[in-house]
Coordinates of C-alpha atoms in Angstrom, one line a residue:
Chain A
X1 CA -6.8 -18.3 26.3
X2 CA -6.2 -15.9 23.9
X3 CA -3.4 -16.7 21.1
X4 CA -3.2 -13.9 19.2
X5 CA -1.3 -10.5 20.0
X6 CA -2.0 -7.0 18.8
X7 CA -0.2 -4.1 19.4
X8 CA -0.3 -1.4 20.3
X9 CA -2.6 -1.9 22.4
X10 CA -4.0 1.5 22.1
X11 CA -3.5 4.5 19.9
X12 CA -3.6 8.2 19.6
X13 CA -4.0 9.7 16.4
X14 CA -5.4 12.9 15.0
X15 CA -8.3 12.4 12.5
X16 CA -6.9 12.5 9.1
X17 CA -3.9 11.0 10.0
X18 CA -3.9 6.5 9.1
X19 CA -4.1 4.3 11.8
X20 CA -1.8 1.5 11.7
X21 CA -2.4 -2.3 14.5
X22 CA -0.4 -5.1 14.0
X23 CA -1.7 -8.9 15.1
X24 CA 0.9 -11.5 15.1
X25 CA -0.5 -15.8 15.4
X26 CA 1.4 -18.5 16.5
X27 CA -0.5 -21.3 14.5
X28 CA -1.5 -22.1 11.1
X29 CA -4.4 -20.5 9.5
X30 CA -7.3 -21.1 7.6
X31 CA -7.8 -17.1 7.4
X32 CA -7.7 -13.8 9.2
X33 CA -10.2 -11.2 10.4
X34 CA -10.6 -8.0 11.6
X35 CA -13.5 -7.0 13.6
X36 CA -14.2 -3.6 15.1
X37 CA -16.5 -3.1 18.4
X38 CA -17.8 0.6 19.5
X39 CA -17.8 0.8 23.3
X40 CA -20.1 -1.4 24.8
X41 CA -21.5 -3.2 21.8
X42 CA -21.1 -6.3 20.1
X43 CA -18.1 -6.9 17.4
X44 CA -18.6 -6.3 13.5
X45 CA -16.7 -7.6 11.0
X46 CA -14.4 -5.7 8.8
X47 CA -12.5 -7.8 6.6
X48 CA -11.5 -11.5 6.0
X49 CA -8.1 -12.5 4.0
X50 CA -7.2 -15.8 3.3
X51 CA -3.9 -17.9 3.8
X52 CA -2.9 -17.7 0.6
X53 CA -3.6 -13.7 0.0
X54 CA -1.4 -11.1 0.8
X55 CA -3.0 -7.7 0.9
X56 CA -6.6 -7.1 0.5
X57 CA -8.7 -3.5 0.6
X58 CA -12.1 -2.1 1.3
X59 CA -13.1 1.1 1.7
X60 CA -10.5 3.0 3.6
X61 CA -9.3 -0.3 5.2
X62 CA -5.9 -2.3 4.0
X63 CA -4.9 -5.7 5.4
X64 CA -1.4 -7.6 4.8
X65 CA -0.8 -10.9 6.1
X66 CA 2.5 -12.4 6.4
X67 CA 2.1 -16.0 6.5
X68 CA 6.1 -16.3 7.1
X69 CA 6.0 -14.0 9.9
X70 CA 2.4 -15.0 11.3
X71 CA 1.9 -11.4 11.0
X72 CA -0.9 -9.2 9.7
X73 CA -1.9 -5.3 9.8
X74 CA -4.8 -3.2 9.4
X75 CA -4.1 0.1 8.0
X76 CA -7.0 2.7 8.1
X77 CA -6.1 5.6 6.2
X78 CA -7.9 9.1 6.7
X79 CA -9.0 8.0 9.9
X80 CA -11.7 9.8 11.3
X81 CA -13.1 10.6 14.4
X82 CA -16.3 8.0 14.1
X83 CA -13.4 5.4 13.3
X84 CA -12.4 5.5 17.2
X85 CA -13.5 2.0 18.5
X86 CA -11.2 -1.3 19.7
X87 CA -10.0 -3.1 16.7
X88 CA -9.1 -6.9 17.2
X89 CA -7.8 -9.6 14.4
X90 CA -9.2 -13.3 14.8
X91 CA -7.6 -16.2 13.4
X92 CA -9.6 -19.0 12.3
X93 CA -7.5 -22.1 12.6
X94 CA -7.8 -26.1 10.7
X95 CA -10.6 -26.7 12.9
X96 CA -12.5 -23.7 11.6
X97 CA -12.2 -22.4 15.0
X98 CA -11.8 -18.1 15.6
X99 CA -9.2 -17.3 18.1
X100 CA -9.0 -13.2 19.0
X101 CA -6.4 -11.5 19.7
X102 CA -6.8 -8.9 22.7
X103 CA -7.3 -6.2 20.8
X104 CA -6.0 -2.2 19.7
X105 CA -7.8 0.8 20.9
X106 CA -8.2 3.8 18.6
X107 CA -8.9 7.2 19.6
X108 CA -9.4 9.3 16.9
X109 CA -9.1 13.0 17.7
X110 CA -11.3 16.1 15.5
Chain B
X1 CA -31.4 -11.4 5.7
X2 CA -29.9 -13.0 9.2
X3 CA -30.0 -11.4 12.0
X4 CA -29.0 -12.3 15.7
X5 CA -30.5 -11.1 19.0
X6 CA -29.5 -11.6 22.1
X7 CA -31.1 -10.2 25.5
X8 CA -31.3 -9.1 27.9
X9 CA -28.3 -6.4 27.5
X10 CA -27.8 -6.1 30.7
X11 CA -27.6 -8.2 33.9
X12 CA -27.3 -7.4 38.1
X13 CA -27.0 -10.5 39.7
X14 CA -26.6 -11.2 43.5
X15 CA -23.6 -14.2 44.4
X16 CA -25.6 -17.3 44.4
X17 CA -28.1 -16.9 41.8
X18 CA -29.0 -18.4 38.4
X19 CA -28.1 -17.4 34.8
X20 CA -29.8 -17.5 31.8
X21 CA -28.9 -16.0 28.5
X22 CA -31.0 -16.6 25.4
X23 CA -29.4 -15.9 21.6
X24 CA -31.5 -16.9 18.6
X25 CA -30.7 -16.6 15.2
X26 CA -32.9 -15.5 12.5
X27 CA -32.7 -16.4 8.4
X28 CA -29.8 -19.3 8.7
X29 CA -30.2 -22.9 9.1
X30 CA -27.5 -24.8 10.9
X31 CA -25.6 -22.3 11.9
X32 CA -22.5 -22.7 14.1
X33 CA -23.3 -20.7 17.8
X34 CA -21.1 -19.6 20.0
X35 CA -20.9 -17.9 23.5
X36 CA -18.1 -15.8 24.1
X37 CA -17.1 -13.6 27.3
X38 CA -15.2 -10.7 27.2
X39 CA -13.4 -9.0 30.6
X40 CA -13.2 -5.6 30.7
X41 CA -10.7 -3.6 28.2
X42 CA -9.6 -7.4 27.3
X43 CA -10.4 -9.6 24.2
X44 CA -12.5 -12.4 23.6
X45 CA -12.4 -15.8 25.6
X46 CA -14.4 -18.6 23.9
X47 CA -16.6 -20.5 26.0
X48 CA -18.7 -23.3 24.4
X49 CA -19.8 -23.7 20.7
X50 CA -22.3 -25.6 18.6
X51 CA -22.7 -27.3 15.2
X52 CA -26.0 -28.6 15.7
X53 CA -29.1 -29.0 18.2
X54 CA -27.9 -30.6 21.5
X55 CA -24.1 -30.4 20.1
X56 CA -22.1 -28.4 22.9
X57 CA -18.5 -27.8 23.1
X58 CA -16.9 -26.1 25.9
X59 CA -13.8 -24.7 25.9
X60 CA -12.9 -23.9 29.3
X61 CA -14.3 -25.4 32.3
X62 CA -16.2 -22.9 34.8
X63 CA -19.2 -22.4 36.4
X64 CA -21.4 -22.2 33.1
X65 CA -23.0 -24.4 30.8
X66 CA -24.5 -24.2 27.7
X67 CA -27.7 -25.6 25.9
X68 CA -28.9 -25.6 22.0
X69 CA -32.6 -26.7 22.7
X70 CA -33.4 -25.6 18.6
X71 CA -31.3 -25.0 15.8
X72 CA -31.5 -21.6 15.8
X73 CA -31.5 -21.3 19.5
X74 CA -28.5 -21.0 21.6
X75 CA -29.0 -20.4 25.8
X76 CA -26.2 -19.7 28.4
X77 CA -26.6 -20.9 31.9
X78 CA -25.2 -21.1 35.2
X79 CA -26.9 -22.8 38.6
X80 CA -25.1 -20.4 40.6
X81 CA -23.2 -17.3 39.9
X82 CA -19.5 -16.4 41.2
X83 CA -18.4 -13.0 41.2
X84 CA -15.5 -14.1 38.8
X85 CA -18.7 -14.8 36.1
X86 CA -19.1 -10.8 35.6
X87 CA -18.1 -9.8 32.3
X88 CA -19.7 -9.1 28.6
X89 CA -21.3 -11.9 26.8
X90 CA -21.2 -12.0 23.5
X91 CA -23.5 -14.2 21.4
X92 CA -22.7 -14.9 17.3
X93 CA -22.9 -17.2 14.5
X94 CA -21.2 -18.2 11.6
X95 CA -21.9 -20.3 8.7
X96 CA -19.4 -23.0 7.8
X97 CA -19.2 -22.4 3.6
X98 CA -17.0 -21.2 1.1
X99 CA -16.5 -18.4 0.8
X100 CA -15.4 -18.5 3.8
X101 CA -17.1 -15.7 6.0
X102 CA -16.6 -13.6 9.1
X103 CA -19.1 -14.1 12.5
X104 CA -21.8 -12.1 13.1
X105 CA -21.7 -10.8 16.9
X106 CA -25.3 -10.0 18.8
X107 CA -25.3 -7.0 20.6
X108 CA -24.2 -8.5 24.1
X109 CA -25.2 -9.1 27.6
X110 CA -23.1 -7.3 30.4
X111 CA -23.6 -9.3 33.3
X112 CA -23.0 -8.1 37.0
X113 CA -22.7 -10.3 39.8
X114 CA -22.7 -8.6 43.0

């Protein structure tokens, strides 16, 4: 079953506007990822940050992790319309295992 | 450069029948494989993975196995489908290194049992 949480679980935005989804873990982790998946297709990863980071960028994309708060964000900032897709954070735990969360999906309006 | 495949993309099967879903894995040795299944508008559930020919781990019990016949070869399988076995397969791969590194997701199977 799924351990990770994400929410909202889906959001509205107009495109130049940022795009923020929140994933909150209950267990310790080795890392967190972010993986996006266009409907109907398989999932492709993002971004990776590591227990002991805090923030890390590419491109557009910004992810925090609060190892305190088993929390993290992904931020995309002048989201565009080709950005709408589902957005889900993975937690890969001691036993190098990935566990998803169920998701955020983003509709980016032109 | 690696690539996965995974076919066939997509699957109508009657109640009944059997299942089998073939993922291979191209420019890695060793990987790790693993099936996942994802319901609809949900996330995904894992359901077996494998560090190494003939190594299976399942993580929920159901109505499917699995099978890693060669290293780069990873096959889904079921004797007889239920209609609760509908859903989106997803096959992918990851190496176990440091850096440590995201997985990489075939394209997916969406199976319909009718």
């Amino acid at each position: 079953s799924q351990q990770g949480e994400e929410d909202p679980q889906a959001l509205s935005i107009q495109e130049g506007e940022n795009a923020t989804m929140n994933c909150s873990y209950k267990t310790s982790i080795n890392n967190l990822q972010w993986y996006r998946q266009n409907s109907g297709r398989g999932l492709v990863h993002l971004i990776l940050i590591r227990s002991n980071e805090r923030e890390k960028h590419s491109g557009r994309l910004r992810v925090t992790l609060d190892t305190s708060k088993k929390s993290s964000s992904l931020l995309i900032t002048a989201s565009r319309a080709a950005d709408t897709a589902s957005y889900f954070c993975a937690y890969e735990n001691a036993g190098n295992m990935l566990t998803f969360g169920g998701g955020t999906r983003l509709m980016v309006k032109p | 450069s690696q690539t996965i495949h995974q076919w066939p993309a997509t699957l109508v099967q009657p109640v009944g029948s059997p299942l089998s879903l073939e993922c291979t894995v191209e420019g890695t040795s060793n990987p790790n494989l693993y099936w996942y299944r994802q319901a609809a508008g949900r996330g995904l559930q894992l359901l077996f993975y494998s560090v190494g020919i003939g190594q299976i781990s399942s993580e929920v019990p159901q109505n499917l196995s699995a099978s890693r016949p060669q290293d780069r070869q990873f096959i889904l399988s079921s004797k007889k489908l239920l209609l609760s076995d509908s859903g989106f397969y997803l096959c992918a791969w990851s190496f176990l290194g440091r850096p440590p590194g995201g997985y990489t997701f075939g394209s997916g199977t969406r199976l319909t049992v009718v």
